[in-house]
Coordinates of C-alpha atoms in Angstrom, one line a residue:
M1314 CA -24.6 -20.5 24.8
R1315 CA -23.1 -18.6 21.9
K1316 CA -23.3 -14.9 21.6
T1317 CA -24.4 -13.3 18.3
I1318 CA -23.3 -9.9 17.1
N1319 CA -25.2 -8.4 14.2
L1320 CA -23.4 -5.8 12.1
K1321 CA -25.1 -3.6 9.5
K1322 CA -22.1 -1.6 8.2
G1323 CA -19.9 -3.2 5.6
L1324 CA -19.9 -4.5 2.0
N1325 CA -19.3 -7.8 0.2
L1326 CA -17.8 -7.0 -3.2
R1327 CA -19.6 -8.9 -6.0
I1328 CA -16.7 -9.9 -8.2
E1329 CA -16.0 -12.9 -10.5
G1330 CA -13.6 -15.7 -9.7
A1331 CA -15.1 -17.2 -6.6
L1332 CA -14.3 -20.8 -5.5
A1333 CA -16.8 -23.4 -6.6
D1334 CA -15.1 -26.2 -4.7
T1335 CA -13.2 -25.8 -1.5
N1336 CA -11.5 -29.2 -1.6
V1337 CA -7.7 -29.3 -2.2
S1338 CA -7.3 -30.1 -5.9
A1339 CA -3.5 -30.2 -6.2
T1340 CA -0.3 -30.1 -4.2
V1341 CA 2.4 -27.7 -5.5
I1342 CA 6.0 -28.1 -4.2
P1343 CA 7.7 -24.9 -5.5
A1344 CA 11.3 -24.9 -6.8
N1345 CA 12.1 -22.0 -4.4
I1346 CA 10.4 -20.0 -1.7
A1347 CA 11.0 -16.7 0.0
I1348 CA 10.2 -15.4 3.5
V1349 CA 9.7 -11.6 3.7
P1350 CA 10.2 -10.0 7.1
D1351 CA 8.1 -7.0 6.1
D1352 CA 5.1 -9.3 6.4
F1353 CA 5.7 -9.3 10.2
P1354 CA 5.4 -5.7 11.4
G1355 CA 7.4 -5.0 14.6
F1356 CA 9.8 -7.9 13.9
M1357 CA 13.4 -6.6 13.6
P1358 CA 15.1 -9.3 11.5
K1359 CA 18.7 -10.6 12.0
P1360 CA 19.6 -13.6 9.8
D1361 CA 20.6 -16.9 11.4
V1362 CA 21.7 -18.4 8.0
K1363 CA 23.9 -17.5 5.1
E1364 CA 24.0 -18.4 1.5
G1365 CA 24.7 -22.0 0.9
D1366 CA 23.4 -23.2 4.3
S1367 CA 21.2 -26.3 4.4
V1368 CA 18.0 -25.9 6.3
K1369 CA 15.1 -28.2 7.3
A1370 CA 11.5 -27.4 7.8
G1371 CA 11.3 -25.6 11.1
S1372 CA 14.9 -24.3 11.0
A1373 CA 15.3 -20.7 12.2
L1374 CA 16.0 -18.3 9.3
M1375 CA 15.9 -15.0 11.3
H1376 CA 15.4 -13.9 14.8
D1377 CA 14.2 -10.6 16.3
K1378 CA 17.0 -8.3 17.3
N1379 CA 15.0 -7.1 20.3
A1380 CA 13.8 -10.6 21.3
P1381 CA 16.3 -13.3 20.1
D1382 CA 14.0 -16.2 21.0
I1383 CA 11.4 -15.1 18.5
H1384 CA 12.1 -16.7 15.1
L1385 CA 10.9 -16.8 11.5
V1386 CA 11.5 -20.4 10.3
S1387 CA 11.8 -22.2 7.0
P1388 CA 8.6 -24.0 6.0
I1389 CA 10.5 -26.4 3.8
S1390 CA 13.8 -28.3 3.5
G1391 CA 16.4 -27.0 1.1
T1392 CA 19.4 -24.7 0.6
V1393 CA 19.6 -21.0 1.3
E1394 CA 20.0 -19.5 -2.2
S1395 CA 20.2 -15.8 -1.2
V1396 CA 19.8 -13.3 1.6
V1397 CA 18.5 -10.3 -0.3
R1398 CA 19.2 -6.9 1.1
G1399 CA 18.0 -3.5 0.1
A1400 CA 18.9 0.1 1.1
R1401 CA 20.9 0.4 4.4
R1402 CA 21.3 -3.4 4.3
K1403 CA 17.7 -4.0 5.2
I1404 CA 16.8 -7.7 4.8
E1405 CA 14.1 -7.8 2.1
R1406 CA 13.8 -11.6 1.9
I1407 CA 15.5 -14.9 2.3
V1408 CA 15.2 -17.2 -0.7
I1409 CA 15.4 -21.0 -0.2
K1410 CA 15.9 -23.5 -3.0
T1411 CA 13.7 -26.5 -2.3
D1412 CA 15.1 -30.0 -1.8
T1413 CA 12.4 -31.5 -4.1
A1414 CA 13.5 -35.0 -3.4
S1415 CA 12.7 -34.6 0.3
P1416 CA 10.9 -31.3 1.1
S1417 CA 10.0 -32.5 4.6
T1418 CA 7.1 -30.1 5.2
V1419 CA 6.6 -31.7 8.6
A1420 CA 9.1 -30.9 11.3
T1421 CA 9.5 -32.7 14.6
M1422 CA 9.6 -30.6 17.7
T1423 CA 12.5 -31.0 20.2
S1424 CA 10.2 -30.6 23.2
T1425 CA 6.4 -30.7 23.5
A1426 CA 6.0 -30.7 27.3
I1427 CA 3.5 -28.0 28.2
T1428 CA 3.1 -27.4 31.9
S1429 CA 3.3 -23.7 32.2
A1430 CA 3.0 -20.4 30.3
D1431 CA 6.7 -20.3 29.7
D1432 CA 6.5 -23.7 27.9
V1433 CA 3.8 -22.3 25.6
R1434 CA 5.8 -19.2 24.9
R1435 CA 8.9 -21.2 24.1
M1436 CA 7.0 -23.4 21.7
L1437 CA 5.4 -20.5 19.9
K1438 CA 8.7 -18.6 19.6
S1439 CA 10.8 -21.5 18.4
S1440 CA 8.2 -22.9 15.9
G1441 CA 7.6 -19.6 14.2
L1442 CA 4.0 -19.5 15.3
W1443 CA 4.6 -16.5 17.6
A1444 CA 5.2 -14.3 14.5
M1445 CA 1.8 -15.5 13.1
M1446 CA 0.0 -13.6 15.9
R1447 CA -0.7 -9.9 16.2
R1448 CA -1.2 -7.6 19.1
R1449 CA -3.3 -4.5 19.7
P1450 CA -2.3 -1.7 20.0
Y1451 CA -0.1 -1.2 16.9
D1452 CA -1.0 -4.4 14.9
I1453 CA 2.5 -5.9 15.3
V1454 CA 4.0 -9.2 16.3
P1455 CA 3.4 -9.6 20.0
M1456 CA 6.1 -8.3 22.3
E1457 CA 8.0 -10.8 24.4
S1458 CA 6.9 -9.0 27.6
D1459 CA 3.2 -9.0 26.8
R1460 CA 0.6 -10.5 29.1
P1461 CA -2.6 -10.0 27.0
R1462 CA -5.8 -9.0 28.6
D1463 CA -7.7 -11.3 26.2
I1464 CA -7.0 -13.4 23.1
F1465 CA -9.1 -13.3 20.0
V1466 CA -9.2 -16.2 17.5
T1467 CA -10.6 -15.5 14.1
A1468 CA -12.4 -18.4 12.4
L1469 CA -14.0 -16.5 9.5
D1470 CA -12.5 -14.7 6.6
T1471 CA -15.0 -12.3 5.0
A1472 CA -12.5 -10.7 2.4
P1473 CA -13.4 -10.9 -1.3
L1474 CA -13.2 -14.5 -2.7
A1475 CA -11.5 -15.7 0.5
L1476 CA -11.2 -19.4 1.5
N1477 CA -13.4 -20.6 4.3
L1478 CA -11.2 -20.9 7.4
E1479 CA -13.3 -23.6 8.9
E1480 CA -12.7 -25.8 5.9
M1481 CA -9.0 -25.5 6.6
V1482 CA -9.3 -27.0 10.1
K1483 CA -12.0 -29.6 9.4
G1484 CA -11.5 -32.7 11.6
M1485 CA -9.0 -30.8 13.9
D1486 CA -11.3 -30.4 16.9
A1487 CA -8.8 -32.1 19.2
Q1488 CA -6.0 -29.8 18.0
I1489 CA -8.1 -26.7 18.4
A1490 CA -9.1 -27.7 22.0
K1491 CA -5.5 -28.4 22.9
G1492 CA -4.5 -25.0 21.4
V1493 CA -7.1 -23.2 23.5
E1494 CA -6.0 -25.1 26.6
A1495 CA -2.4 -23.9 26.0
M1496 CA -3.4 -20.2 25.2
T1497 CA -5.4 -19.9 28.4
K1498 CA -2.0 -20.1 30.2
L1499 CA -1.0 -16.9 28.6
T1500 CA -3.9 -14.6 29.7
D1501 CA -6.0 -14.0 32.8
G1502 CA -8.8 -13.0 30.5
T1503 CA -11.0 -14.7 27.9
I1504 CA -10.2 -16.7 24.7
Y1505 CA -12.8 -15.5 22.2
I1506 CA -13.3 -17.6 19.0
C1507 CA -15.2 -15.6 16.4
V1508 CA -17.1 -17.7 13.9
A1509 CA -19.7 -17.2 11.1
Q1510 CA -23.4 -17.2 11.9
G1511 CA -24.6 -20.8 11.5
S1512 CA -21.0 -22.2 11.9
N1513 CA -20.5 -25.9 12.2
L1514 CA -17.4 -25.4 14.4
A1515 CA -17.9 -27.2 17.7
D1516 CA -17.9 -25.2 21.0
V1517 CA -14.5 -25.3 22.6
K1518 CA -14.0 -25.7 26.3
G1519 CA -12.3 -22.7 27.8
A1520 CA -13.3 -20.4 25.0
E1521 CA -16.3 -18.1 24.4
M1522 CA -17.8 -18.6 21.0
I1523 CA -19.0 -15.4 19.2
E1524 CA -21.0 -15.5 15.9
L1525 CA -20.8 -12.7 13.4
P1526 CA -22.4 -12.2 9.9
M1527 CA -20.5 -13.0 6.8
L1528 CA -20.4 -9.3 5.9
H1529 CA -17.0 -7.8 5.3
P1530 CA -15.2 -6.5 7.4
A1531 CA -16.7 -8.7 10.1
G1532 CA -13.8 -11.1 9.6
N1533 CA -11.2 -8.5 10.7
A1534 CA -9.9 -9.0 14.2
G1535 CA -10.1 -5.2 14.8
V1536 CA -13.9 -5.2 14.1
Q1537 CA -14.4 -8.3 16.3
I1538 CA -12.5 -6.7 19.2
A1539 CA -14.3 -3.4 18.8
N1540 CA -17.7 -5.1 19.0
I1541 CA -16.8 -7.6 21.8
K1542 CA -14.5 -5.8 24.2
P1543 CA -12.6 -2.7 22.9
V1544 CA -9.0 -2.0 23.6
N1545 CA -8.3 0.9 26.0
K1546 CA -5.1 2.8 26.4
G1547 CA -2.6 0.7 28.4
E1548 CA -4.3 -2.6 27.5
V1549 CA -2.9 -5.3 25.2
V1550 CA -4.8 -8.0 23.4
W1551 CA -3.5 -10.7 21.0
T1552 CA -5.1 -12.0 17.8
L1553 CA -4.5 -15.1 15.7
D1554 CA -6.5 -17.2 13.2
I1555 CA -8.0 -20.6 13.8
V1556 CA -5.4 -22.3 11.6
T1557 CA -2.5 -21.0 13.7
L1558 CA -4.3 -22.2 16.8
A1559 CA -4.8 -25.7 15.3
K1560 CA -1.1 -25.8 14.4
L1561 CA -0.2 -25.1 18.0
G1562 CA -2.5 -27.8 19.2
E1563 CA -1.0 -30.2 16.7
A1564 CA 2.5 -29.5 17.9
I1565 CA 1.5 -30.3 21.5
L1566 CA -0.4 -33.4 20.6
N1567 CA 1.8 -35.0 17.9
G1568 CA 5.2 -33.3 18.4
K1569 CA 5.3 -31.9 14.9
I1570 CA 4.0 -29.0 12.8
D1571 CA 2.9 -29.3 9.2
Y1572 CA 4.0 -26.0 7.7
S1573 CA 2.1 -26.5 4.5
V1574 CA -0.8 -24.2 3.7
E1575 CA -4.0 -24.4 1.7
T1576 CA -4.2 -21.5 -0.7
A1577 CA -7.1 -20.3 -2.9
L1578 CA -6.4 -19.3 -6.5
T1579 CA -9.1 -16.8 -7.2
G1580 CA -10.1 -13.9 -9.5
S1581 CA -11.6 -13.3 -12.9
E1582 CA -8.3 -14.1 -14.7
V1583 CA -8.0 -17.6 -13.2
I1584 CA -9.4 -20.2 -15.5
T1585 CA -10.9 -22.4 -12.8
P1586 CA -10.6 -21.0 -9.2
K1587 CA -9.4 -23.8 -6.9
V1588 CA -7.6 -24.6 -3.7
V1589 CA -4.0 -25.9 -3.8
K1590 CA -1.8 -27.2 -1.1
T1591 CA 1.7 -25.6 -1.0
V1592 CA 4.1 -23.9 1.4
P1593 CA 4.5 -20.3 2.6
G1594 CA 6.5 -18.1 0.3
A1595 CA 5.9 -20.2 -2.8
Q1596 CA 6.6 -18.5 -6.1
L1597 CA 3.2 -17.3 -7.6
G1598 CA 4.1 -18.2 -11.2
E1599 CA 4.5 -21.9 -10.1
L1600 CA 1.2 -21.8 -8.2
L1601 CA -0.7 -20.4 -11.3
A1602 CA 1.0 -22.4 -14.0
G1603 CA -1.6 -23.5 -16.5
D1604 CA -4.4 -21.8 -14.5
E1605 CA -4.1 -18.2 -15.6
K1606 CA -6.1 -17.0 -18.6
T1607 CA -4.3 -16.2 -21.9
D1608 CA -6.8 -13.6 -23.0
G1609 CA -4.2 -11.0 -24.2
R1610 CA -4.8 -8.7 -21.2
N1611 CA -2.3 -7.5 -18.8
H1612 CA -2.8 -9.1 -15.4
R1613 CA -2.3 -8.0 -11.8
V1614 CA -1.2 -11.0 -9.7
I1615 CA -1.9 -10.3 -6.0
S1616 CA -0.7 -12.2 -3.0
G1617 CA -3.9 -11.9 -0.9
N1618 CA -7.2 -10.4 -1.7
V1619 CA -8.1 -7.4 -3.8
L1620 CA -8.5 -5.1 -0.8
T1621 CA -5.4 -5.8 1.4
G1622 CA -3.2 -8.0 -0.8
T1623 CA 0.3 -7.2 -2.2
P1624 CA 0.8 -6.9 -6.0
E1625 CA 3.6 -9.3 -6.6
G1626 CA 3.4 -10.4 -10.3
E1627 CA 4.2 -14.0 -11.4
A1628 CA 7.8 -13.7 -10.2
G1629 CA 6.7 -12.7 -6.7
Y1630 CA 6.0 -14.9 -3.7
L1631 CA 3.1 -16.0 -1.6
R1632 CA 3.1 -13.5 1.3
Y1633 CA 1.7 -13.8 4.8
P1634 CA -1.0 -14.8 5.6
Y1635 CA -0.5 -17.2 2.7
R1636 CA -4.2 -18.1 2.2
Q1637 CA -5.1 -16.6 -1.2
V1638 CA -3.8 -15.5 -4.6
T1639 CA -6.0 -13.2 -6.7
V1640 CA -5.6 -12.4 -10.4
I1641 CA -7.5 -9.5 -12.0
P1642 CA -7.0 -7.4 -15.2
E1643 CA -4.5 -4.6 -14.8
G1644 CA -6.6 -2.2 -16.8
D1645 CA -3.7 -0.3 -18.3
D1646 CA -4.6 -1.8 -21.7
T1647 CA -8.3 -0.9 -21.5
H1648 CA -9.8 2.0 -23.5
E1649 CA -13.4 2.8 -22.9
F1650 CA -15.7 5.6 -23.9
M1651 CA -15.7 8.4 -21.3
G1652 CA -13.2 6.5 -19.1
W1653 CA -13.9 6.7 -15.4
A1654 CA -17.0 8.7 -16.0
S1655 CA -18.6 5.9 -18.1
L1656 CA -22.1 4.9 -17.0
S1657 CA -21.7 1.4 -18.5
P1658 CA -23.7 -1.3 -16.6
S1659 CA -20.6 -3.4 -16.6
K1660 CA -18.9 -0.9 -14.3
M1661 CA -18.8 -2.0 -10.6
S1662 CA -19.9 0.7 -8.2
E1663 CA -22.0 1.0 -5.0
S1664 CA -23.0 4.5 -6.1
R1665 CA -26.6 4.9 -7.2
S1666 CA -25.3 6.9 -10.1
F1667 CA -24.3 3.7 -11.9
L1668 CA -26.6 1.1 -13.3
G1669 CA -24.4 -1.7 -12.0
R1670 CA -25.5 -0.9 -8.5
F1671 CA -29.0 -2.3 -9.2
L1672 CA -28.2 -5.3 -11.4
G1673 CA -27.3 -7.9 -8.7
R1674 CA -24.6 -9.4 -11.0
K1675 CA -21.0 -10.2 -10.5
F1676 CA -18.4 -7.9 -12.0
N1677 CA -15.0 -8.1 -13.5
P1678 CA -13.1 -5.1 -12.1
D1679 CA -9.6 -4.1 -13.0
A1680 CA -6.8 -2.4 -10.9
R1681 CA -7.4 1.2 -12.1
I1682 CA -8.3 3.7 -9.4
N1683 CA -10.7 5.5 -11.8
G1684 CA -9.7 9.1 -11.2
G1685 CA -6.8 11.0 -9.8
R1686 CA -5.8 11.6 -6.2
R1687 CA -7.2 14.8 -4.8
A1688 CA -7.7 16.8 -1.5
M1689 CA -9.5 14.9 1.3
I1690 CA -13.3 15.1 1.0
M1691 CA -15.1 15.1 4.3
S1692 CA -18.1 13.2 3.1
G1693 CA -18.7 10.8 5.9
I1694 CA -18.4 7.8 3.5
Y1695 CA -15.9 6.0 5.6
D1696 CA -18.5 5.5 8.3
D1697 CA -20.6 3.3 6.0
Y1698 CA -17.9 0.6 5.8
M1699 CA -16.5 0.6 9.3
P1700 CA -18.6 -1.1 12.0
M1701 CA -16.4 0.3 14.8
D1702 CA -17.1 3.1 17.4
I1703 CA -14.5 5.5 16.0
L1704 CA -14.5 8.6 13.8
P1705 CA -12.4 7.4 10.8
E1706 CA -12.1 10.7 8.9
P1707 CA -10.9 12.8 11.8
L1708 CA -8.5 9.9 12.8
I1709 CA -7.0 9.9 9.3
K1710 CA -6.5 13.7 9.5
A1711 CA -4.9 13.4 12.9
I1712 CA -2.5 10.7 11.6
I1713 CA -1.5 12.9 8.6
A1714 CA -0.9 15.8 11.0
K1715 CA 1.0 13.5 13.5
D1716 CA -1.1 14.8 16.3
I1717 CA -0.5 12.2 19.0
D1718 CA -3.2 13.4 21.5
K1719 CA -5.9 13.4 18.8
M1720 CA -4.8 10.0 17.5
E1721 CA -5.2 8.5 21.0
A1722 CA -8.5 10.2 21.6
L1723 CA -9.9 9.1 18.2
G1724 CA -9.1 5.4 18.7
I1725 CA -5.8 4.6 16.9
Y1726 CA -5.0 1.9 19.5
E1727 CA -8.1 -0.1 18.2
V1728 CA -7.4 -0.1 14.5
A1729 CA -5.2 -1.9 11.9
P1730 CA -4.6 -1.0 8.3
E1731 CA -7.0 -3.7 7.1
D1732 CA -9.9 -2.1 8.9
F1733 CA -9.6 0.8 6.5
A1734 CA -9.4 -1.3 3.3
L1735 CA -13.1 -1.0 2.4
A1736 CA -13.1 2.7 3.1
E1737 CA -10.1 3.0 0.8
Y1738 CA -12.0 1.2 -1.9
A1739 CA -14.9 3.6 -1.6
D1740 CA -12.9 6.8 -1.0
P1741 CA -13.6 9.6 -3.5
S1742 CA -10.3 11.2 -2.5
K1743 CA -8.3 8.1 -3.6
L1744 CA -6.2 8.3 -0.5
E1745 CA -4.0 5.3 0.4
L1746 CA -5.6 4.9 3.8
Q1747 CA -4.0 1.6 4.7
R1748 CA -0.5 3.0 4.2
I1749 CA -1.4 6.2 6.2
V1750 CA -2.7 4.1 9.1
R1751 CA 0.4 1.9 9.1
Q1752 CA 2.6 5.0 9.2
G1753 CA 0.5 6.3 12.1
L1754 CA 0.8 3.1 14.1
D1755 CA 4.5 3.0 13.5
Y1756 CA 4.9 6.6 14.5
M1757 CA 2.9 6.1 17.8
R1758 CA 5.0 3.0 18.6
N1759 CA 8.3 4.8 18.1
E1760 CA 7.1 7.7 20.2
A1761 CA 5.8 5.6 23.1

């Protein structure tokens, strides 16, 4: 019997540009792709390739300096065009020019025999799937020495305009079951699969199914963990999405991994929001070709959703977790009467001071923060958007002060930056809460 968790805190943003059809409408093989190691916190990259090398789908591009068996792999066949380095020779990205004649998005595994936990770990590391998981505490790529207390699998994405994860694994029940069977070898605890209420995803032997409402941020792994079985000091849990789990099962069953991804093109500045099939790291300009409005406005092209995504521009790349591209107005070319203080009914706000709060319509917001940054206001507003048993405002203050004892007592081991995204959206102080939380997590890890 499935367990149901009802959450009351949260918010679904009513914005234009949602998908009307979740079927894949086109396949885009980009001319070049880029893998960015910054998308994998905790991963210390060391390149395995140099410019001019030929690679195949599944070939190792980088390994972790602290755990050489953990790899980031190429999702496509081609030639290494550049290894881009920044300050202090930090690897910013590896760019691959696609072999368009034979992209070979499906790679054959060298060994698929799974009889022990070591076999599962070896497959996850060599295939690049290990880096697609995260661990609590610290919200980083799992450490090689981890033996997780439990493993949480997310099968719902509640972020604004997000693609339905269940649609991405439709018809893959056998792969999901095999993935669960493999993951049970890695933990002495429970595999939790978190789905939307009313989900059509079949129950999986060996896993406990948990239903949650489609109210953001219920799709965040941190919220699921906090409401099912919170993380205490000294404990480790892993998280991954249902798509990664299905890819693991596919590798075991069929001896191959399809590195292609289904990506939603969404937002008010997309002519017809749709789903395209492409590969991780695809250039956004190629994905959006012919689908971006030419309305004379400046656009913000985001890899991801409006709350947690990375502003990339058309020249940027599809960043992990590769599932969504959002295009909204930049807002720097907008001039309105009274600016941020305007009471126009077209202004999106959850405040009762604005007419838009009561209209029940969808809005077309831009990227402006509508006001300047100011001192932190202890208003308690963060609590309305975080269905977790923590005190978010005192935690943020403790992180800024680098008070380790208070951070531990206030629950930093339970959170990830994405858990503060809605609070950041509503914050009257305009603080960059996600950046602050990431800095706090990194500080705690370095001090451990």
